[in-house]
Coordinates of C-alpha atoms in Angstrom, one line a residue:
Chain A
X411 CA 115.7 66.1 134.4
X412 CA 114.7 65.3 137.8
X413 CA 113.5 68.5 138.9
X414 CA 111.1 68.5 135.5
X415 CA 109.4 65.3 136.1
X416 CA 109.0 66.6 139.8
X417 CA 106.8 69.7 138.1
X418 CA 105.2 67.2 136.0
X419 CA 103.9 65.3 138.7
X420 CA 102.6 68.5 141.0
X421 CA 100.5 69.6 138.1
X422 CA 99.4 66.2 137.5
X423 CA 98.7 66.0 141.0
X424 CA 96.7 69.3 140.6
X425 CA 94.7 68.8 138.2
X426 CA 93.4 65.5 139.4
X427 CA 92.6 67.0 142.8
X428 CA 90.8 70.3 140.7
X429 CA 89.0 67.1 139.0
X430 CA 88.0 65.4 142.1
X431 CA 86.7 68.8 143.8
X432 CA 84.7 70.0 141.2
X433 CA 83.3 66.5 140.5
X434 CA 82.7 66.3 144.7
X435 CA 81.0 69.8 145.0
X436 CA 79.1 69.9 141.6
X437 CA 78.0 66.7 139.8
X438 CA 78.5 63.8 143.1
X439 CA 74.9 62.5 143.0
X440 CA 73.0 63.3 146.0
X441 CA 73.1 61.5 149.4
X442 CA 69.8 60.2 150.9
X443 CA 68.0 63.0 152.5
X444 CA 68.7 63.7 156.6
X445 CA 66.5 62.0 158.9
X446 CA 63.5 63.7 160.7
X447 CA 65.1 64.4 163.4
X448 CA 67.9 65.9 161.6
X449 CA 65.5 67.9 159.7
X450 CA 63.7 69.2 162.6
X451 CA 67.4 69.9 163.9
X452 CA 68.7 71.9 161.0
X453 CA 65.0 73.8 160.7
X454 CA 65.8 75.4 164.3
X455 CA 68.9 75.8 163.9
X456 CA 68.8 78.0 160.8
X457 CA 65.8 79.4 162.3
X458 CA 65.1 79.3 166.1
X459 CA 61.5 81.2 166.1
X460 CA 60.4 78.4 163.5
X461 CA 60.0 75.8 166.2
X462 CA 59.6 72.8 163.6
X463 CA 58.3 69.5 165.6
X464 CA 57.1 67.1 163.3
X465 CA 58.2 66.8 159.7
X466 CA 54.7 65.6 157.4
X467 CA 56.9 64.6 154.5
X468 CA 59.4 64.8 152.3
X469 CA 58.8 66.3 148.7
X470 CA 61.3 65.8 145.9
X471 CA 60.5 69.1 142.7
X472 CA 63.7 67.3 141.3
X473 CA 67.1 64.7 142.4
X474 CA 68.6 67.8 144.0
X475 CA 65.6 70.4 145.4
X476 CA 63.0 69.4 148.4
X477 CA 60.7 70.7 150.0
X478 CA 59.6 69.4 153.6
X479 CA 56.1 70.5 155.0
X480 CA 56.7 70.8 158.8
X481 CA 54.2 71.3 161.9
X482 CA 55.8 74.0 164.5
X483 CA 55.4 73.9 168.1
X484 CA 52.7 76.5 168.3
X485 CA 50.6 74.5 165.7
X486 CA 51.4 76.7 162.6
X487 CA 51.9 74.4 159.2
X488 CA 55.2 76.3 157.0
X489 CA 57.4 75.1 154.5
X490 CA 61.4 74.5 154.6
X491 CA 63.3 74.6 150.6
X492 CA 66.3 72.4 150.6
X493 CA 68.9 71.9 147.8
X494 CA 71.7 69.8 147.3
X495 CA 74.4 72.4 147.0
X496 CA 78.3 71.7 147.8
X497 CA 78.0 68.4 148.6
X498 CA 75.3 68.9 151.4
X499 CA 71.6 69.3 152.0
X500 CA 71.3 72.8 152.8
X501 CA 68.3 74.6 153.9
X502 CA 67.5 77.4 151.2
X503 CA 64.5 79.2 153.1
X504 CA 62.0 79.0 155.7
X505 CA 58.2 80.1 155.3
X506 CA 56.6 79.5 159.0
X507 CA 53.2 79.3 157.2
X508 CA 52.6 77.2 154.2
X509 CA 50.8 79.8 151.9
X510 CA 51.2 78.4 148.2
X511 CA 54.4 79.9 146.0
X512 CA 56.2 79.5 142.8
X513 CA 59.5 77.7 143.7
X514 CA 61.7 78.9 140.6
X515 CA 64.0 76.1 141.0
X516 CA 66.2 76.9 137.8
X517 CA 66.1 80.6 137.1
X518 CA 63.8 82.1 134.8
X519 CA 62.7 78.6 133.0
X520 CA 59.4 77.7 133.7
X521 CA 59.7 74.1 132.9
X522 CA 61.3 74.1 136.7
X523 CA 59.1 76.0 138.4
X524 CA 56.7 74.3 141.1
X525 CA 53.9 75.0 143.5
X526 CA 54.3 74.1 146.8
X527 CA 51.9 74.5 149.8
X528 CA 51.4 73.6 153.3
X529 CA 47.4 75.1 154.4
X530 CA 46.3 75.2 157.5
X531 CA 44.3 72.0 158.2
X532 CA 41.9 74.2 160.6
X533 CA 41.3 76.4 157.8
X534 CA 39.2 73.5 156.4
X535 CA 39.9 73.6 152.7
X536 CA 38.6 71.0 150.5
X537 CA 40.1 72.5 147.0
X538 CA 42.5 74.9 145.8
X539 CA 42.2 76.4 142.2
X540 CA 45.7 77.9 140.8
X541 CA 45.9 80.2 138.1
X542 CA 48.2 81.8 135.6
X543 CA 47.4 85.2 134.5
X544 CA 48.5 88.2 132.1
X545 CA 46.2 90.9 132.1
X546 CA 45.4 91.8 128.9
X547 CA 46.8 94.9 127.3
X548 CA 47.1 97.2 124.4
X549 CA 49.7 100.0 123.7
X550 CA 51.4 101.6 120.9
X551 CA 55.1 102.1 120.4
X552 CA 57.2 103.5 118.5
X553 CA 54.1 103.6 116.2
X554 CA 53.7 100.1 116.3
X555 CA 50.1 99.3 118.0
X556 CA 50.1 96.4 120.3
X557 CA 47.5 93.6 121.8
X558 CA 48.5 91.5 124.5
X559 CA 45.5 89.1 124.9
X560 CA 44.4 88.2 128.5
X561 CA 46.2 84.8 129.7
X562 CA 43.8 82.9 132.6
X563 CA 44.7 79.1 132.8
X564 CA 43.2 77.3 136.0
X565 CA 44.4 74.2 137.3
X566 CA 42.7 72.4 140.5
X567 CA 43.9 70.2 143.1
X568 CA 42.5 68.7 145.6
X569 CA 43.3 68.6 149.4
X570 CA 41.1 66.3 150.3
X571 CA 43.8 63.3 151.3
X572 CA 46.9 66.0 151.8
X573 CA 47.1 69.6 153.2
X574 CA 50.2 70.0 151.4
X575 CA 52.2 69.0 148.3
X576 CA 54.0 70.0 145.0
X577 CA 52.6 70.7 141.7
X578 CA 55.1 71.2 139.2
X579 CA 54.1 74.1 136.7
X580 CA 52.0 72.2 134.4
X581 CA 53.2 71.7 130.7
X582 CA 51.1 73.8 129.0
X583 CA 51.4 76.5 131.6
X584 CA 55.5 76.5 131.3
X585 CA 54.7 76.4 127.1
X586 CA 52.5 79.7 127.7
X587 CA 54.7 81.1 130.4
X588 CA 57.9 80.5 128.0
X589 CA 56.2 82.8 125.2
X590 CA 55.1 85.5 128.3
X591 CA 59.2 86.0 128.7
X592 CA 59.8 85.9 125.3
X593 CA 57.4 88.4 124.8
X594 CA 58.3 90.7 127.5
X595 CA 61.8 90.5 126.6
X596 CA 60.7 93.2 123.0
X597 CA 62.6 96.1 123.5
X598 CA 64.9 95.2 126.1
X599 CA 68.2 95.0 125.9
X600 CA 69.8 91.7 126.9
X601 CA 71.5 93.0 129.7
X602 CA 68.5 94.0 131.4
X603 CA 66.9 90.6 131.5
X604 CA 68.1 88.7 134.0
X605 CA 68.2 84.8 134.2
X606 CA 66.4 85.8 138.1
X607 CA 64.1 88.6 137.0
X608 CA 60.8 88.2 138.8
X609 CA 57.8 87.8 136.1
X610 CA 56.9 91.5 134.7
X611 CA 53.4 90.6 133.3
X612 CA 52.7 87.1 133.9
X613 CA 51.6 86.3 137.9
X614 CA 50.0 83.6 140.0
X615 CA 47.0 83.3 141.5
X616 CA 45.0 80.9 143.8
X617 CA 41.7 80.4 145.0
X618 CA 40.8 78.3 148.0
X619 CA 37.4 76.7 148.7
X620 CA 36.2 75.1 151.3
X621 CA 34.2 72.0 152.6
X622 CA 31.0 73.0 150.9
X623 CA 32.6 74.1 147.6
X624 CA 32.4 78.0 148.8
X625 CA 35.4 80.2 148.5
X626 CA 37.2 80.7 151.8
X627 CA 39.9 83.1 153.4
X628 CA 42.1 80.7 154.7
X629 CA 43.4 82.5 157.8
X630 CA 45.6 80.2 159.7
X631 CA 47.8 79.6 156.6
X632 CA 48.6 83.1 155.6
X633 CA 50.6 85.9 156.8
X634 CA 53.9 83.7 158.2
X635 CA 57.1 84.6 158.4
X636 CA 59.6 83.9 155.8
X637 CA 63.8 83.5 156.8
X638 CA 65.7 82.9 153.8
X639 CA 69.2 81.7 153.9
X640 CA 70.7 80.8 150.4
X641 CA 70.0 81.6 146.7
X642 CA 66.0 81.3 146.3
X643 CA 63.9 82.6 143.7
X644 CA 60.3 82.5 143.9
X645 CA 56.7 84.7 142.7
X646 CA 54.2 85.0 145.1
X647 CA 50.9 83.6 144.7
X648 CA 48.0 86.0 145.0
X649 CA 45.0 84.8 146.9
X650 CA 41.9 86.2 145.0
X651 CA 38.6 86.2 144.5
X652 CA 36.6 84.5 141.4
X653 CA 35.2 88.1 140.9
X654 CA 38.6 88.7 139.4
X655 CA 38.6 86.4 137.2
X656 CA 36.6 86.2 133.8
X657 CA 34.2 83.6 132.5
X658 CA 32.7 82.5 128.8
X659 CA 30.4 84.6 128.1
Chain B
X533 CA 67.0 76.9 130.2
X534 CA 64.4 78.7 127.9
X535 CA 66.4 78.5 124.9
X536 CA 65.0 80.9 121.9
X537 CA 67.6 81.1 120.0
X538 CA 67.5 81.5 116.5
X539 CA 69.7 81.0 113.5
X540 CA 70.2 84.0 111.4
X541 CA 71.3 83.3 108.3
X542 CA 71.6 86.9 106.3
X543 CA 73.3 88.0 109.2
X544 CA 75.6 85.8 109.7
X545 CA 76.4 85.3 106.0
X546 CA 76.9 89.0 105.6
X547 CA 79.8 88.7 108.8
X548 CA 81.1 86.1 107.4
X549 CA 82.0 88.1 104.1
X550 CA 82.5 91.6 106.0
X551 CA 85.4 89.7 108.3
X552 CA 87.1 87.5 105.2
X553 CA 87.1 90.9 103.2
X554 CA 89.0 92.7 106.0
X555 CA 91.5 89.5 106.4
X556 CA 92.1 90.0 102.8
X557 CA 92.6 94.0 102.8
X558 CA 94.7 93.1 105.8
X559 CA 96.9 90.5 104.1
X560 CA 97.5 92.7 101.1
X561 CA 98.7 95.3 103.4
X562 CA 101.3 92.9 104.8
X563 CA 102.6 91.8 101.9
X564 CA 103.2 94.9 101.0
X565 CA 105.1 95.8 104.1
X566 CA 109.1 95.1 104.0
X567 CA 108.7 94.3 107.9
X568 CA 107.3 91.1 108.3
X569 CA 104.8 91.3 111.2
X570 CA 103.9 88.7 113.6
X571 CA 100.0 87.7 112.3
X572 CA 98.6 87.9 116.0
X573 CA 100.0 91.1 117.0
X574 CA 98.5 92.3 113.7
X575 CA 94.9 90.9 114.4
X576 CA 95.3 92.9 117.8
X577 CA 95.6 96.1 116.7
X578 CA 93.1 95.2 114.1
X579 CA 90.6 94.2 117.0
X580 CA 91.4 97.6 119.1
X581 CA 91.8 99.6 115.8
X582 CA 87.8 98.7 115.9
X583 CA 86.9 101.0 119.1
X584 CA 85.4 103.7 118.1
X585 CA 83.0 106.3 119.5
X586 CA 79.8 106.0 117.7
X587 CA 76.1 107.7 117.3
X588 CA 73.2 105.5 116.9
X589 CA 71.1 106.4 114.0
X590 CA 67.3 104.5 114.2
X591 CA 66.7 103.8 110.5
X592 CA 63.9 101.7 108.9
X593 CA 63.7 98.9 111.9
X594 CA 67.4 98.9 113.3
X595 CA 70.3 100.9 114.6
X596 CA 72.9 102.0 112.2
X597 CA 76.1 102.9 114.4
X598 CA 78.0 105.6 112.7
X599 CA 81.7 105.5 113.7
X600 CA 83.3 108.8 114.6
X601 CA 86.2 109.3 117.0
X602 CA 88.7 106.3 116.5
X603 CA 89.5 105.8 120.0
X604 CA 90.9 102.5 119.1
X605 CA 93.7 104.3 117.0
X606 CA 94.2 106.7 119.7
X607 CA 95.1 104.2 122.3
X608 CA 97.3 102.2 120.0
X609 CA 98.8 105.7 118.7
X610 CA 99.3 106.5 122.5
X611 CA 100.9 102.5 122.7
X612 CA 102.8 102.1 120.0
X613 CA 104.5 105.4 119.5
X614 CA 106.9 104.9 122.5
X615 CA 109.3 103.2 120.1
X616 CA 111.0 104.7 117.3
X617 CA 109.3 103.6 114.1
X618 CA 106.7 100.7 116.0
X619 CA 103.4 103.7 115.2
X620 CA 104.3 103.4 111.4
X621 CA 104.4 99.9 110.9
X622 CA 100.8 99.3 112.7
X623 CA 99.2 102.6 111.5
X624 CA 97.6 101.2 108.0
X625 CA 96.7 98.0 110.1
X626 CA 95.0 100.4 113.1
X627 CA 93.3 102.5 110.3
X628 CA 91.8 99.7 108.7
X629 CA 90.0 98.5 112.2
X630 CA 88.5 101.7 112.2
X631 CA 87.5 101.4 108.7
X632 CA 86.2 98.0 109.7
X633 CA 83.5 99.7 111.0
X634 CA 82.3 101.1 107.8
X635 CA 82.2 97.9 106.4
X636 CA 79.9 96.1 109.2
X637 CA 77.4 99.5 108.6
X638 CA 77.5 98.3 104.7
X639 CA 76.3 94.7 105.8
X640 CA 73.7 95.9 108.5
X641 CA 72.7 98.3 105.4
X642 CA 72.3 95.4 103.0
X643 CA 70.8 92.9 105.4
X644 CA 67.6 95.1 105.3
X645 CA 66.7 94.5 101.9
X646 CA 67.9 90.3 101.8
X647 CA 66.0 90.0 104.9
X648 CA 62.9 91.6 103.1
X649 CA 63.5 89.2 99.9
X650 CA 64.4 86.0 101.3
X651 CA 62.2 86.2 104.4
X652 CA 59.0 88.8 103.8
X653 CA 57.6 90.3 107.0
X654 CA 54.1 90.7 105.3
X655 CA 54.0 86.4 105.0
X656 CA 52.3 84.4 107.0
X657 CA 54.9 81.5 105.9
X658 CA 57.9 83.3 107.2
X659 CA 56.9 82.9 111.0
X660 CA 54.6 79.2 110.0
X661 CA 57.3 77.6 108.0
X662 CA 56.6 74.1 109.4
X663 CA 53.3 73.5 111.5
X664 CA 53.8 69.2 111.3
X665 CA 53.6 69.6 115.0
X666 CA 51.3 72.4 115.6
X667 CA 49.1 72.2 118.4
X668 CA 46.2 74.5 119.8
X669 CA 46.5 75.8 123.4
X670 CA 43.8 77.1 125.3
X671 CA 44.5 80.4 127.1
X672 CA 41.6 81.7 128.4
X673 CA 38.1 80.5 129.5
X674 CA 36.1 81.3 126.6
X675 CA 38.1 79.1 124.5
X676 CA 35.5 76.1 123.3
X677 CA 37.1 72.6 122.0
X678 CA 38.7 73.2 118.9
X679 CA 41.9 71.6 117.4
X680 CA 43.7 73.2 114.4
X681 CA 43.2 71.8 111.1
X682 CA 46.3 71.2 109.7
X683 CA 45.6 70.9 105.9
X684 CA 43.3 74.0 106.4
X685 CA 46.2 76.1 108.2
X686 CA 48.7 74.6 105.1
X687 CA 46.5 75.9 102.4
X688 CA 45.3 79.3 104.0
X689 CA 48.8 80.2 105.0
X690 CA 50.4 81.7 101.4
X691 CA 46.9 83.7 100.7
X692 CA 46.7 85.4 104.3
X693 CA 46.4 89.1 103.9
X694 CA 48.0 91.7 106.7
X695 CA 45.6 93.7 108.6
X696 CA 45.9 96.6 111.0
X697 CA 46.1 95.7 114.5
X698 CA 43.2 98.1 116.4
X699 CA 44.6 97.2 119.9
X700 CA 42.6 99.8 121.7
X701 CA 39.3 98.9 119.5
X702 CA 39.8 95.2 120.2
X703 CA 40.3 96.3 124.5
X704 CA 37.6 97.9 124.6
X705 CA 35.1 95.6 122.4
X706 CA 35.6 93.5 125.0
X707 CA 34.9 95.0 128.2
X708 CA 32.0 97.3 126.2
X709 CA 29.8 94.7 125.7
X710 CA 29.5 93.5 129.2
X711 CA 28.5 97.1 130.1
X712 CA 25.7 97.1 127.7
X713 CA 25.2 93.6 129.0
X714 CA 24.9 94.7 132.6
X715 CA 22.2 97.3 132.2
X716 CA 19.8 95.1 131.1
X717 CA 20.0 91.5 132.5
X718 CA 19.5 90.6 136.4
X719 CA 22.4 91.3 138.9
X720 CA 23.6 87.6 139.2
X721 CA 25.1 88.4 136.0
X722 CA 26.4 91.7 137.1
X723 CA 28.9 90.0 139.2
X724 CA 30.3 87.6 136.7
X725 CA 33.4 88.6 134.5
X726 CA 31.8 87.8 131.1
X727 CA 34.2 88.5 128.5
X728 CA 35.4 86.8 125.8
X729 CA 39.1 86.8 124.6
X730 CA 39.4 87.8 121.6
X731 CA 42.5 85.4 120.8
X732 CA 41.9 82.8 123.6
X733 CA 44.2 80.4 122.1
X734 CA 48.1 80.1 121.6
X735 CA 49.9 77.7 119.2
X736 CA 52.7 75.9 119.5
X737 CA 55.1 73.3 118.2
X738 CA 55.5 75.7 114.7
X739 CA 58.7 76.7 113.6
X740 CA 59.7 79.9 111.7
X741 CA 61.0 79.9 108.6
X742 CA 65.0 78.7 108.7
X743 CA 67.5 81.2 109.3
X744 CA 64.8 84.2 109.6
X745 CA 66.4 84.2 113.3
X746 CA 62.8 84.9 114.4
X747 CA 60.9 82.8 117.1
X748 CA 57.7 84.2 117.1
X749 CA 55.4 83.7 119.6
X750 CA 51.7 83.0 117.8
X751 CA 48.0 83.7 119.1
X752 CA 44.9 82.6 117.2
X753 CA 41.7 84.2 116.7
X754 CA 38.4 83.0 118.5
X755 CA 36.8 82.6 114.8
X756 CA 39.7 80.6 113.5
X757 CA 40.5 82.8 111.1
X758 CA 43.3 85.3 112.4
X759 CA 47.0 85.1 113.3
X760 CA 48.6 87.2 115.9
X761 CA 52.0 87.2 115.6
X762 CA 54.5 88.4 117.7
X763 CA 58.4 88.8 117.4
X764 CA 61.1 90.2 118.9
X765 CA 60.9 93.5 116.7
X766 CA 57.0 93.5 115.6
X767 CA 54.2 92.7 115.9
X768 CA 52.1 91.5 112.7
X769 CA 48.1 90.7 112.2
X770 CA 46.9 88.0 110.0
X771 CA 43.4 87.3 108.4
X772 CA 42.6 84.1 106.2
X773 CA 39.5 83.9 104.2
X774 CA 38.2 80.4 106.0
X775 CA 38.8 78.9 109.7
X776 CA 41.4 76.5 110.2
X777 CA 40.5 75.3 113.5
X778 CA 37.7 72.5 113.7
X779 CA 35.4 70.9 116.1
X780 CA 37.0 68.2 118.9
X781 CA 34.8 65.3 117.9

């Protein structure tokens, strides 16, 4: 009898402590972020050649994901992804230049996906214009003919106060960008389509203009180094040219 | 998460029966038997008895799996026969998993025509079932102000006709134009993208018809009048004799 209520109180014991871990590692609501000097600490330390010095700000996509734009000793403006993961901030990735992306925060579901950017203040933008694209397309399977109409959505910001910043994937883009997967998932089995698949047909674009409304190459914020160190999905945004795009006729 | 899925009702209906019928053929075999089996050792060798090498034959829109080699009966021949009488009491049970298989190619058969009856692929109202919440969404620049006209939409729907979809006519309209376009106007306009989409709009916030398991993904045409319409196994082209979109006053 005594050695049964023993056993009952080891798996109660058990369970309670299984309870309390996966509550501490997975659901425990976030601690305030880490200082700025903790930041800059934990930037180098990840990554040594990013040489973070001064942190500009502190950007929340969600409770748990952050993005911090940082200036580096040498004067370059990049980008650090942080999630609460395990119970701990962790730094995701590391982009020593703060050239626009997608973050894909929650897999494949465009309702979490946000632009994030950190440009070059000498490259003396005044505007950035992001786009959403699917070229269009026409085919024929299986006998079946097919029209993909062209998708071009725009969506401006301005950088006139900021450098940097966050734009989460506007509604109607994640609305359009939802029917994009759905539509590119036709023909394929399930276990082809991953949850992390980067976009087959639908991409990102931006265009940056400068003091005087002209369209710029913004060469101090491009070509940086990236240094990823945990589970990160993003797209790339493509820098382009308004000859790309098309206009009302 | 991007959540599209969709209740099928025929389908699931049509399971429902196939697995009650086998339970029943299955029960009538055990009462038959002298040796009363235990009921979850008999659903396992049901559920291996299933396995079965099979060829996939493409007919009318779907796969029909023909069953041939009954591996699952193998392996539970190969099992079961180690003890002296054990094959014989399972073999009808085994057998009948394989049959099982002939049964779910008789539902997949009749699905075809219920799906045709109850939900008709040539009907507009199958994939616009209820638009209460539809909503235009601009895709592409040469969209102009337009919102959808509900009542319109509501009373065109049951009289729209199915047209051919001339994908590669419809490409190249639109990037034929601009050439003619280009010859004869001033070279400023050479170096804008002028084309028109010809279905610059998406809508949303319609569901499909309940229990069609379809979650069709729905462009409009730039005269108002046309319904592209995508799904997971076709694609389908609408025409209405009036618009249903209507000025933004």
């Amino acid at each position: 009898m005594k050695k049964k209520n023993m056993w009952l109180l080891v798996a109660f014991g058990a369970v309670s402590l299984t309870t309390f871990l996966v509550y501490w590692f997975l659901y425990w609501p976030p601690k305030p972020f880490p200082s700025n000097e903790q930041i800059v600490q934990e930037i180098n330390r990840t990554y040594e050649e990013a040489e973070a010095k001064v942190i500009q700000d502190i950007l929340f996509v969600d409770t748990q994901h952050v993005v911090v734009p940082y200036i580096s000793a040498n004067e370059d403006y990049g980008l650090c992804y942080w999630s609460w993961r395990n119970h701990k901030w962790q730094v995701l990735m590391i982009d020593t230049k703060g050239e626009p992306k997608v973050w894909k925060v929650n897999g494949n579901d465009p309702t979490s996906f946000a632009i994030v950017w950190n440009v070059h203040p000498d490259d003396q933008l005044q505007a950035i214009q992001f786009y959403l694209l699917r070229n269009r397309n026409y085919g024929m399977t299986d006998g079946v003919e097919h029209y993909s109409p062209r998708i071009q959505m725009e969506k401006e910001i301005s950088l006139r106060e900021k450098s940097y910043g966050i734009l989460q994937l506007p509604k109607d883009w994640a609305l359009v960008l939802n029917s994009v997967l759905m539509e590119d998932r036709v023909g394929q089995s399930s276990l082809f389509f991953n949850e992390f698949f980067p976009l087959q047909n639908a991409y990102f674009g931006w265009i940056p203009y400068d003091q005087s409304g002209k369209e710029a190459f913004p060469e101090q914020s491009v070509n940086g180094n990236t240094y990823a160190v945990g589970d990160i999905y993003q797209e790339h945004v493509m820098i382009m040219n308004k000859i790309e795009l098309e206009i009302q006729k | 998460m991007t959540v599209d899925f969709t209740f099928n009702l025929i389908t699931f209906i049509l399971n429902l029966i196939a697995w009650v019928s086998i339970g029943l053929i299955s029960f009538r075999i055990y009462q038959k038997k002298k040796i009363k089996l235990k009921a979850w050792k008999v659903i396992v060798v049901l559920y291996i008895g299933l396995f079965s090498f099979n060829i996939n034959w493409p007919m009318f829109d779907m796969v029909v799996k023909i069953p041939l080699l009954p591996l699952g009966v193998w392996i539970l021949y190969f099992f079961l026969k180690r003890k002296e009488g054990r094959w014989e009491t399972y073999r009808s049970h085994a057998w009948l998993g394989f049959g099982a298989n002939v049964i779910f190619i008789a539902t997949t058969l009749l699905a075809v025509p219920l799906q045709h009856a109850f939900y008709p692929e040539k009907e507009a109202t199958t994939y616009l079932s209820s638009i209460e919440n539809a909503s235009l969404l601009p895709i592409h620049p040469s969209a102009t102000e337009q919102k959808i006209n509900k009542v319109a939409l509501e009373k065109q729907l049951p009289n729209m006709t199915v047209e051919m979809v001339y994908s590669q006519d419809w490409y190249e309209e639109t990037y034929m134009e601009m050439e003619s376009n280009e010859r004869n106007e001033r070279n400023e306009r050479n170096e804008r993208n002028e084309r028109n989409e010809r279905f610059p709009y998406q809508l949303t916030g319609v569901t499909a018809k309940w229990g069609s398991g379809k979650s069709p993904v729905i462009y409009i045409e730039s005269d108002g009048k046309g319904l592209l319409i995508k799904t997971k196994e076709k694609e389908i082209y609408f025409r209405s004799a009036d618009s249903f979109l209507e000025e933004v006053n």
